[in-house]
Short mmCIF file of C-alpha atoms in Angstrom, two decimals:
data_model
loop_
_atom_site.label_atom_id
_atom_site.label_comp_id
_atom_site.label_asym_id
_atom_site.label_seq_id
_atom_site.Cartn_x
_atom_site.Cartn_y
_atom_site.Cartn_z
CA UNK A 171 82.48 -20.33 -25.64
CA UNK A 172 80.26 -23.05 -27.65
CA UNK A 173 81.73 -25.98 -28.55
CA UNK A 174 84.50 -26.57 -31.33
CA UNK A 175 83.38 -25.01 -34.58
CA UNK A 176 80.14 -23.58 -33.97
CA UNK A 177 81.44 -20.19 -32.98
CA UNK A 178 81.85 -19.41 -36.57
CA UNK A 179 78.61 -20.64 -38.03
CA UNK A 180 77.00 -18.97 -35.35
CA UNK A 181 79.08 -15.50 -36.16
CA UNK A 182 77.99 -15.90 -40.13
CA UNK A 183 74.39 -16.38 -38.64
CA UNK A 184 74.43 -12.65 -37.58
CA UNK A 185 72.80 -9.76 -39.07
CA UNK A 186 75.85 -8.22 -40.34
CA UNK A 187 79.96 -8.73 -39.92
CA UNK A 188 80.24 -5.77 -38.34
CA UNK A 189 78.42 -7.70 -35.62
CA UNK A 190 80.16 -10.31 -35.55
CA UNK A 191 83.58 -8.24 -35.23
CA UNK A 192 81.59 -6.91 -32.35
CA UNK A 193 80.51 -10.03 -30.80
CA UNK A 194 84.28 -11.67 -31.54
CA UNK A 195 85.90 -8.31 -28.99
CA UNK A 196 83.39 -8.44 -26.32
CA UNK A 197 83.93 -12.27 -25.91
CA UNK A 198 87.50 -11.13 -25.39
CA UNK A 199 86.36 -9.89 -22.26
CA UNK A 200 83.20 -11.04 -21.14
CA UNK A 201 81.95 -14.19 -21.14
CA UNK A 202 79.45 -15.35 -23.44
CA UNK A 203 78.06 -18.35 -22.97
CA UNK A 204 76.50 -17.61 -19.81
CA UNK A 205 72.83 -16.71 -18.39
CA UNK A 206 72.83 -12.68 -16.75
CA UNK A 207 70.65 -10.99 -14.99
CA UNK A 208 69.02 -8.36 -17.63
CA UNK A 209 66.26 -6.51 -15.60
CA UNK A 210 64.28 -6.52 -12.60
CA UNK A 211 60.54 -7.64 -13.83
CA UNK A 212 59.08 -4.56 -12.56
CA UNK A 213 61.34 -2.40 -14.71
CA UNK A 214 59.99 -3.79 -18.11
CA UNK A 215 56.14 -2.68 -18.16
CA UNK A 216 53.50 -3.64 -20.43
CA UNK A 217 53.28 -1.78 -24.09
CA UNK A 218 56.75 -0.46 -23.20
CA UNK A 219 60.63 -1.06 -25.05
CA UNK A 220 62.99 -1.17 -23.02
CA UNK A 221 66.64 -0.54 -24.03
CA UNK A 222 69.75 -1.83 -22.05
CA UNK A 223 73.52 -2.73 -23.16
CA UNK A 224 74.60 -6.10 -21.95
CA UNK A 225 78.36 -7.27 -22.72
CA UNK A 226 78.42 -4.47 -24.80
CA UNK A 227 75.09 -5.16 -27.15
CA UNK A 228 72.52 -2.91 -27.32
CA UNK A 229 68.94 -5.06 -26.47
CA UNK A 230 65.34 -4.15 -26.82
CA UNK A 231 63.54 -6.19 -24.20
CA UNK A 232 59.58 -6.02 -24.12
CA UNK A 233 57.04 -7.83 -23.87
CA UNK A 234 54.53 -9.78 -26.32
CA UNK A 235 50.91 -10.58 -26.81
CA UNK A 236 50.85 -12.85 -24.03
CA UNK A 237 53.12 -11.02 -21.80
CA UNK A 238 56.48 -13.06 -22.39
CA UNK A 239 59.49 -11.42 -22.50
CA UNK A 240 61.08 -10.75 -25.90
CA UNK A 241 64.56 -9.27 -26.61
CA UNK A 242 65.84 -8.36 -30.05
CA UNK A 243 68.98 -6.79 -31.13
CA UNK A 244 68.48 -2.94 -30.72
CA UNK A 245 69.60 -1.78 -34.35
CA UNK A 246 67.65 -2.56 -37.52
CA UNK A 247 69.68 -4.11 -40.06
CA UNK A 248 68.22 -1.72 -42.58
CA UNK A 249 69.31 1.97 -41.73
CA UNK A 250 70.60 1.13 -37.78
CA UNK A 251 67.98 3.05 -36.39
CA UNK A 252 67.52 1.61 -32.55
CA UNK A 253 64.62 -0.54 -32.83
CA UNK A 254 63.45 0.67 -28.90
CA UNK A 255 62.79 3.95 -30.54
CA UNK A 256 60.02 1.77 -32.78
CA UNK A 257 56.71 0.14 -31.46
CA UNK A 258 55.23 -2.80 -30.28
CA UNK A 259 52.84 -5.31 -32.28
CA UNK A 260 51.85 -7.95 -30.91
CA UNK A 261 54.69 -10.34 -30.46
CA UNK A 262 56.98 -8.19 -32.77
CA UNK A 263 58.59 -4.90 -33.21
CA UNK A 264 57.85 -2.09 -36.17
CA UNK A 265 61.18 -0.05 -36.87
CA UNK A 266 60.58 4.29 -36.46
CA UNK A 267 62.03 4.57 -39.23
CA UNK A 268 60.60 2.72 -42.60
CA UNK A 269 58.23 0.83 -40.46
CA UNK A 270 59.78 -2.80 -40.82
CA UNK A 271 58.23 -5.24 -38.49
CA UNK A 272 60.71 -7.79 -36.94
CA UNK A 273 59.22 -10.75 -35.47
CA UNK A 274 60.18 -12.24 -32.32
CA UNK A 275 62.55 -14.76 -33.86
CA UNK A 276 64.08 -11.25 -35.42
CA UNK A 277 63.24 -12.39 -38.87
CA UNK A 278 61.70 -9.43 -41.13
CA UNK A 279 58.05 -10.20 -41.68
CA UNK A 280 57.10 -6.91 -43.77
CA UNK A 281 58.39 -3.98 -45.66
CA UNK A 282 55.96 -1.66 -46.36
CA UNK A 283 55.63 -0.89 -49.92
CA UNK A 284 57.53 -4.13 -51.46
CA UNK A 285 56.66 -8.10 -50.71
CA UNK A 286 59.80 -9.44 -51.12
CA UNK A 287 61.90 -9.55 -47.77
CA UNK A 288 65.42 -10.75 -48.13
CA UNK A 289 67.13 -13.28 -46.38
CA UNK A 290 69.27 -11.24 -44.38
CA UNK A 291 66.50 -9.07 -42.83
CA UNK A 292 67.07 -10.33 -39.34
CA UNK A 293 68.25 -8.61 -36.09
CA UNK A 294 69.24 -10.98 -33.34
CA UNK A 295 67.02 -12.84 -30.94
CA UNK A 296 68.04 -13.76 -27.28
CA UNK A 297 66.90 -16.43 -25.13
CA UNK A 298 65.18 -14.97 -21.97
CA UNK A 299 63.68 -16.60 -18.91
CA UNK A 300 61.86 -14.71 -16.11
CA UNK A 301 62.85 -16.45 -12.71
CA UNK A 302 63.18 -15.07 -9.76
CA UNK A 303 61.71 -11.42 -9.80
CA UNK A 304 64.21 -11.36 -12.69
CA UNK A 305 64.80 -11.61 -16.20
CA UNK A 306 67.30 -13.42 -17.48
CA UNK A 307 69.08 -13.55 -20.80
CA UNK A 308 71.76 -15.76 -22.72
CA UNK A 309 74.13 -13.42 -24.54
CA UNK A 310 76.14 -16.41 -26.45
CA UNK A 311 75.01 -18.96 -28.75
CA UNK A 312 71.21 -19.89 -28.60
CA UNK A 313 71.55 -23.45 -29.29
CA UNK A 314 74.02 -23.64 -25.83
CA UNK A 315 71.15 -21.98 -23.59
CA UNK A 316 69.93 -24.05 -20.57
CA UNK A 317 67.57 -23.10 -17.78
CA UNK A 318 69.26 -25.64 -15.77
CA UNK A 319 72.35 -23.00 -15.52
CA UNK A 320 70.49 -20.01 -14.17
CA UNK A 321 71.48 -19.78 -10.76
CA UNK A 322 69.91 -20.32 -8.09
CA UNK A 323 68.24 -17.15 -6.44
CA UNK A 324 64.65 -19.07 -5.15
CA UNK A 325 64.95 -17.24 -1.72
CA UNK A 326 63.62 -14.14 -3.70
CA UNK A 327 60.57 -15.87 -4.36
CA UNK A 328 60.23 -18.43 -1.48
CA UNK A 329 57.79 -18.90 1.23
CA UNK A 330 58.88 -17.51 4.23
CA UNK A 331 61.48 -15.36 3.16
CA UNK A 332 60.69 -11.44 3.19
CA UNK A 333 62.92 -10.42 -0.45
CA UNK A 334 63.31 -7.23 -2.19
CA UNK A 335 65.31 -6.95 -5.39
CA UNK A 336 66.94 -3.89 -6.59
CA UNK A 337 69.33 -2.20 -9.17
CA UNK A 338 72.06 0.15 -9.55
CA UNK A 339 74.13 1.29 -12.63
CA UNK A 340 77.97 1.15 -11.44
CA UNK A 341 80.85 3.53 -13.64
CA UNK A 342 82.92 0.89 -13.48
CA UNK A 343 84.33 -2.70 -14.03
CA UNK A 344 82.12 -5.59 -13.19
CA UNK A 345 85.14 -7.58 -12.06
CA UNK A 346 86.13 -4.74 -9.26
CA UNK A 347 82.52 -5.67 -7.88
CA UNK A 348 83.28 -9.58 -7.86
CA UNK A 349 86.63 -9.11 -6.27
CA UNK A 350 84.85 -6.79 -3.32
CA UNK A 351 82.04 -9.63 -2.48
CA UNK A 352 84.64 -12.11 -2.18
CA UNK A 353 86.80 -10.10 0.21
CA UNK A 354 84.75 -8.56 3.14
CA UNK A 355 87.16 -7.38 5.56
CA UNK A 356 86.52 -4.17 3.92
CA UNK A 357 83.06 -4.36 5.99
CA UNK A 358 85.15 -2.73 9.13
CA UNK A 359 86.29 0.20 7.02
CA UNK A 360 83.58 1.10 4.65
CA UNK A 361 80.64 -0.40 6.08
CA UNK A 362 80.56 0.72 9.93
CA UNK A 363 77.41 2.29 10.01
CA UNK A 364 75.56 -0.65 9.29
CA UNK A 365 77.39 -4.40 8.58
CA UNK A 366 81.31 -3.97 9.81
CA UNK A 367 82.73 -3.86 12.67
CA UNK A 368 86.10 -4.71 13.99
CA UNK A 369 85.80 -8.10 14.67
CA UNK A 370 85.40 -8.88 10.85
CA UNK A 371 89.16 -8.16 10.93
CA UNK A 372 90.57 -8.93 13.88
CA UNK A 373 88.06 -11.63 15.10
CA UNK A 374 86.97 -13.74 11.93
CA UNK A 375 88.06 -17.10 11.50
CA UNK A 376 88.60 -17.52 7.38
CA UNK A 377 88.46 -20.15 5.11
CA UNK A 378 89.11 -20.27 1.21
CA UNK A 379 87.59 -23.23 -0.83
CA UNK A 380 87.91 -23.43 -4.59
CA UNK A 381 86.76 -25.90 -7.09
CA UNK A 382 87.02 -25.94 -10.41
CA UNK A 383 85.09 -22.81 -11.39
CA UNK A 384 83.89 -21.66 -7.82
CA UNK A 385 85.24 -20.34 -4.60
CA UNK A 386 83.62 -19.82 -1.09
CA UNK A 387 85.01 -17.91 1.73
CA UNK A 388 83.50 -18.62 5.04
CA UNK A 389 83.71 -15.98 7.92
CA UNK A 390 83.16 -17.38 10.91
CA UNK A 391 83.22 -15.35 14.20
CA UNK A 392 82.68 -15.91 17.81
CA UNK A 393 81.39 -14.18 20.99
CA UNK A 394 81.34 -10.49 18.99
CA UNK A 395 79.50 -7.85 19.26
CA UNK A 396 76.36 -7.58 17.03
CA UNK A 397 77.33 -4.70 13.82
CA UNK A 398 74.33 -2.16 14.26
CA UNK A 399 72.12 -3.10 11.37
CA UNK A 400 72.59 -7.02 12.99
CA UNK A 401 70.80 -4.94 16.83
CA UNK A 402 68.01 -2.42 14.49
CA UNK A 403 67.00 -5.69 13.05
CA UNK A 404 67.02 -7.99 15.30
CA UNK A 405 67.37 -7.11 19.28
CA UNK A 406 70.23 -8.71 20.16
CA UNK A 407 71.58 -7.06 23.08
CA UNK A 408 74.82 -8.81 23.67
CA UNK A 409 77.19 -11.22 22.24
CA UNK A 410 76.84 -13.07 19.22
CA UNK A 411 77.93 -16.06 16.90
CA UNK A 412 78.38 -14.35 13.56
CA UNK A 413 78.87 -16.22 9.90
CA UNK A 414 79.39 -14.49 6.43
CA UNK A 415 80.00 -17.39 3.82
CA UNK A 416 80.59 -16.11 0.04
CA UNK A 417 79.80 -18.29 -2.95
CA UNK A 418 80.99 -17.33 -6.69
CA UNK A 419 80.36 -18.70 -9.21
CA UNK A 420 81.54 -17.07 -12.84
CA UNK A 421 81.14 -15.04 -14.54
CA UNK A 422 80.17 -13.00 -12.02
CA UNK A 423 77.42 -14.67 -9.22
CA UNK A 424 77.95 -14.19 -5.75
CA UNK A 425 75.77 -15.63 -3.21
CA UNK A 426 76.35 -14.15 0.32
CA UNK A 427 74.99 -16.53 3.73
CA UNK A 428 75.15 -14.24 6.31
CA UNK A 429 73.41 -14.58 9.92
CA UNK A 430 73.88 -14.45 13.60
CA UNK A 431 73.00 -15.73 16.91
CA UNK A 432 72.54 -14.98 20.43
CA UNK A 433 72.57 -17.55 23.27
CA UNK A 434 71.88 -18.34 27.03
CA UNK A 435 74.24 -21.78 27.37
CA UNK A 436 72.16 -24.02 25.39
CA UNK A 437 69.61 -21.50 24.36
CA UNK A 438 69.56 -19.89 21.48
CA UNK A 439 67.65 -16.23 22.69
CA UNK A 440 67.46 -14.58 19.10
CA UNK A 441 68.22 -15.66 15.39
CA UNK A 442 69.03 -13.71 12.29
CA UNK A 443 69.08 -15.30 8.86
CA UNK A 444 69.69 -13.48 5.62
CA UNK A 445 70.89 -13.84 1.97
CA UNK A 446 72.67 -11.20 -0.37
CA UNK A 447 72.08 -12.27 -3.85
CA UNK A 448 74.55 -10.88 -6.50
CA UNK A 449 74.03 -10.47 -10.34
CA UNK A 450 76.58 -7.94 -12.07
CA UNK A 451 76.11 -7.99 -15.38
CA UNK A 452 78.40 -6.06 -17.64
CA UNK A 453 77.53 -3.34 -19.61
CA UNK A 454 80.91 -2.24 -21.06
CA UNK A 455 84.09 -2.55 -20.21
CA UNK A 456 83.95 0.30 -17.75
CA UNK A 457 80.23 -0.17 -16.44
CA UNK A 458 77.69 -2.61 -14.80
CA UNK A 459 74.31 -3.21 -14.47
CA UNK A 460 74.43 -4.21 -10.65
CA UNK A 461 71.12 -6.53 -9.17
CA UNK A 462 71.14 -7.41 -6.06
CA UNK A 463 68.34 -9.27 -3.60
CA UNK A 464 67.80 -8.95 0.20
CA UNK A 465 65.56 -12.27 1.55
CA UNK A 466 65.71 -12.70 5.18
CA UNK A 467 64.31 -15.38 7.24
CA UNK A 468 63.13 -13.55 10.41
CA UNK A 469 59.92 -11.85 10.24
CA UNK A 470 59.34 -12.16 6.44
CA UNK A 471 55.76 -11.12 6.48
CA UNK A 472 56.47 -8.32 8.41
CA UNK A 473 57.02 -6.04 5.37
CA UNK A 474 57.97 -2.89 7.17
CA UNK A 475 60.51 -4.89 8.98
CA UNK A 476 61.78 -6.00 5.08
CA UNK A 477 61.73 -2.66 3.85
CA UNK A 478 64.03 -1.24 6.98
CA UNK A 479 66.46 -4.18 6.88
CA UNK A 480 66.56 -3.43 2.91
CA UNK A 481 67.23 0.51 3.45
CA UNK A 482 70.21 -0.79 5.85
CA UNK A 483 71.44 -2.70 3.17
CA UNK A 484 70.90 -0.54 0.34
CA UNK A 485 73.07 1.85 2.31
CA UNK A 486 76.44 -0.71 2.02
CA UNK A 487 76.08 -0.75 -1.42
CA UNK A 488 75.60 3.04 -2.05
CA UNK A 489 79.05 3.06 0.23
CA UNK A 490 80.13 0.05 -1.98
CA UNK A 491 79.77 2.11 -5.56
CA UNK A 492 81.56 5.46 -4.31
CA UNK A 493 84.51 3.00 -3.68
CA UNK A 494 83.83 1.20 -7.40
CA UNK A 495 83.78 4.35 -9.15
CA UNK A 496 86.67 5.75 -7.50
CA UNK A 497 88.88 3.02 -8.40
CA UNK A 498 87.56 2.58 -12.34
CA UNK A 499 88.56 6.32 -12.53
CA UNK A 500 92.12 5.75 -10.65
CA UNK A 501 92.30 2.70 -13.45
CA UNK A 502 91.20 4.80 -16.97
CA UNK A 503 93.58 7.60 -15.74
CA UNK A 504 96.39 5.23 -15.68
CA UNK A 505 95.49 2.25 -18.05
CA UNK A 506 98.91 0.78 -17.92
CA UNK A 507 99.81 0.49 -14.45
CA UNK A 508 98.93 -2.56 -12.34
CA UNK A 509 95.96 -2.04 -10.85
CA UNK A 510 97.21 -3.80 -7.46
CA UNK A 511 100.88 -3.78 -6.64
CA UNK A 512 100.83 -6.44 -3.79
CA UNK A 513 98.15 -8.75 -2.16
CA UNK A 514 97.16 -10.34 1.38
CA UNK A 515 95.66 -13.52 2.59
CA UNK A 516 92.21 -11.13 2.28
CA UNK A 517 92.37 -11.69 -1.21
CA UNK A 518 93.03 -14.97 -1.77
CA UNK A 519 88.94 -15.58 -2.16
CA UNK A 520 88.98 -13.15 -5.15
CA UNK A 521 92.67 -14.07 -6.68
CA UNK A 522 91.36 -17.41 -7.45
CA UNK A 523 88.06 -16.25 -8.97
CA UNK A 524 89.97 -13.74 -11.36
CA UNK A 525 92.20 -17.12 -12.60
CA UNK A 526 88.92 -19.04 -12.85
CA UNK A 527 87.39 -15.87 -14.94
CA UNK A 528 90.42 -15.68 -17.14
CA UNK A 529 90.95 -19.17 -18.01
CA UNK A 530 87.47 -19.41 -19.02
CA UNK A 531 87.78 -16.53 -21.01
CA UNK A 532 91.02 -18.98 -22.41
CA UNK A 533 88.75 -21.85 -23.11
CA UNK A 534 85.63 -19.87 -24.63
CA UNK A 535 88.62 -18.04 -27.38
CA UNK A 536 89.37 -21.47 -28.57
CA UNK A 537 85.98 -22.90 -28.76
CA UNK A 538 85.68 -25.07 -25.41
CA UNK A 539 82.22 -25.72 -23.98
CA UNK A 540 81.91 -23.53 -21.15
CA UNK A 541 79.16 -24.49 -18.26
CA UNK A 542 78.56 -22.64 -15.14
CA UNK A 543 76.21 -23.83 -12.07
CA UNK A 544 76.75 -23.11 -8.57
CA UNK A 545 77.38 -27.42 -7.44
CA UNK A 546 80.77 -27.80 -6.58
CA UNK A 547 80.79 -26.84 -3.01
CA UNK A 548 78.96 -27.53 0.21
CA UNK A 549 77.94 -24.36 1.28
CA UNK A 550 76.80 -25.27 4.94
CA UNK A 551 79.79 -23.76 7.38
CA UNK A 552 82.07 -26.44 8.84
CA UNK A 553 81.33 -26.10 12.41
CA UNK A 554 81.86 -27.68 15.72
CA UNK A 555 79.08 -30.67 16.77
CA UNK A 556 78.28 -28.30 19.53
CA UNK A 557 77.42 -25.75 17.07
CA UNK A 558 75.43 -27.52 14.23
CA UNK A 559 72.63 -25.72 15.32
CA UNK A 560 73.33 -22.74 13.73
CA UNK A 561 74.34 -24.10 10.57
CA UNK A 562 72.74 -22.26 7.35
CA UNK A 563 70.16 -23.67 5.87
CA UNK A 564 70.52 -23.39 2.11
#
């Protein structure tokens, strides 16, 4: 995390060394220098503070004069009171408590009752970006922040895309949640109501491509029958070709291409087109902030038919979480046994994103320069001439 030697100076930087001991054991475990996904925009109102833990540090987010986003550290280095339980002023926060006002760099710009203001009245600023329907913050070093490594989520916004973006708080580890995106031939067992069916399993063809610090798994399936949120959404009413293509990138981005089609020889009768766009974002070692986005390509100003193919959806990940929380609970009751005894080829997709995760974990404890962008792979599915027609387009 950062490059050689500025880990410490940014450490003695910090409001405290107590923060800094903090900030050294959650970069033990999560990864730092990275953008996350903090909050969807609609959840941070106007004249509001709004208080969320991300890789274990407490943040105030709200918003300024102008309406930017502004996150602070949520303690005052005075007497720890949160600062969320404070109010807003403009473009800076007073503490509840003795009524210091922290701008939005975090410096202290008044104590009531005294002018001088130390030096070391300062809470810690983030960088955040609103992009997306989203806003996004950079938990490590400031100086290392650039917009050019937020991913890439413009289908949320796009024209011609129907999107919806929502949010669910998980009990459990953020990487169970990577290692389930990258392996979906659990679709056929927890998601038959509405995604799986058999032929994930016993009809998929599957391919595993890694680069340095991504992975995609490509599901590619022919002549199956449509699962039944694939016929409520779109009629097919027969046979389809069926793709499911996962992209990760770390620490924890998954990008799902999924989509089907129905044809008539050379026709193509009916199309269906859809991303699944994946932010977890730690919270603690045991929970997640999980934000995901539904766009979809067919009938995207149709918004009932948006807000039906998102309650089909929301459904697989309500299924997804019971399964999350069941395993984080197996884990904590049994903290040293392994938490899988044996693998398949199923989980070769999320094997190599765990050794990605953990060597970059490696590189940010000594100091390397760690960079993340999903640009590594060509995500369009290597098909057949005769099928290039129903390649993605991304």
């Amino acid at each position: 995390m950062g490059r050689p030697g500025r880990r410490s100076k940014f450490f003695e930087t910090r409001s405290c060394a107590a923060n800094a001991r903090s900030i050294r054991m959650n970069a033990s475990i999560f990864i730092m220098d990275s953008w996350y996904v903090a909050a969807i925009e609609a959840e941070l109102a106007t004249d509001t503070i709004f208080a969320r833990t991300i890789c274990g540090e407490p943040i105030a987010f709200f918003r300024g004069s102008a309406g930017q986003v502004i996150a602070l550290e949520d303690r005052c280095c005075h007497k720890s009171l949160p600062l969320h339980m404070g109010m807003i002023e403009g473009c800076s926060l007073r503490c509840g408590y003795h009524g210091m006002v922290f701008d939005d760099t975090g410096r202290c710009t008044e104590i009531p009752g005294q002018e001088h203001i130390p030096a070391n009245a300062v809470v810690r600023a983030y960088p955040v970006r609103s992009r997306h329907g989203c806003i996004w913050i950079w938990m490590g070093d400031p100086a290392l922040a650039d917009d050019n490594e937020i991913p890439d989520y413009h289908w949320l916004d796009a024209p011609g895309w129907g999107a919806r973006t929502n949010y669910v708080h998980v009990k459990a580890n953020y990487r169970l949640i990577v290692e389930n995106l990258l392996d979906l031939t659990h679709l056929t067992f927890v998601h038959g109501r509405t995604i799986g069916n058999a032929a994930v399993v016993k009809q998929a063809g599957v391919t595993f491509e890694r680069g340095d610090r991504e992975v995609k798994v490509t599901h590619i399936m022919r002549d199956v029958q449509p699962p039944p949120s694939y016929r409520a959404s779109v009629a097919f009413d027969g046979p389809v070709d069926r793709w499911m293509i996962v992209h990760y990138a770390p620490p924890s981005f998954c990008r799902l291409y999924t989509g089907a089609v129905q044809r008539q020889g050379d026709q193509i009768l009916r199309r269906l087109d859809w991303r699944n766009l994946n932010a977890v974002t730690p919270e603690t070692a045991t929970t997640t902030h999980y934000f995901w986005g539904h766009a979809q390509a067919h009938d995207p100003g149709d918004e009932a038919v948006t807000d039906f193919v998102v309650s089909q959806i929301k459904a697989t990940f309500e299924e997804d979480v019971v399964i999350f929380e069941a395993q984080q609970a197996a884990i904590s009751a049994d903290p040293g046994r392994p938490t899988s005894r044996f693998s398949t080829k199923a989980d070769a997709g999320a094997q190599h994103a765990m050794r990605v995760l953990d060597r970059l974990l490696k590189e940010q404890a000594s100091g390397q320069p760690v960079h993340i962008k999903f640009t590594e792979l060509q995500l369009a599915p290597q098909l057949p001439a005769s099928d290039v027609d129903i390649a993605i387009d991304i």
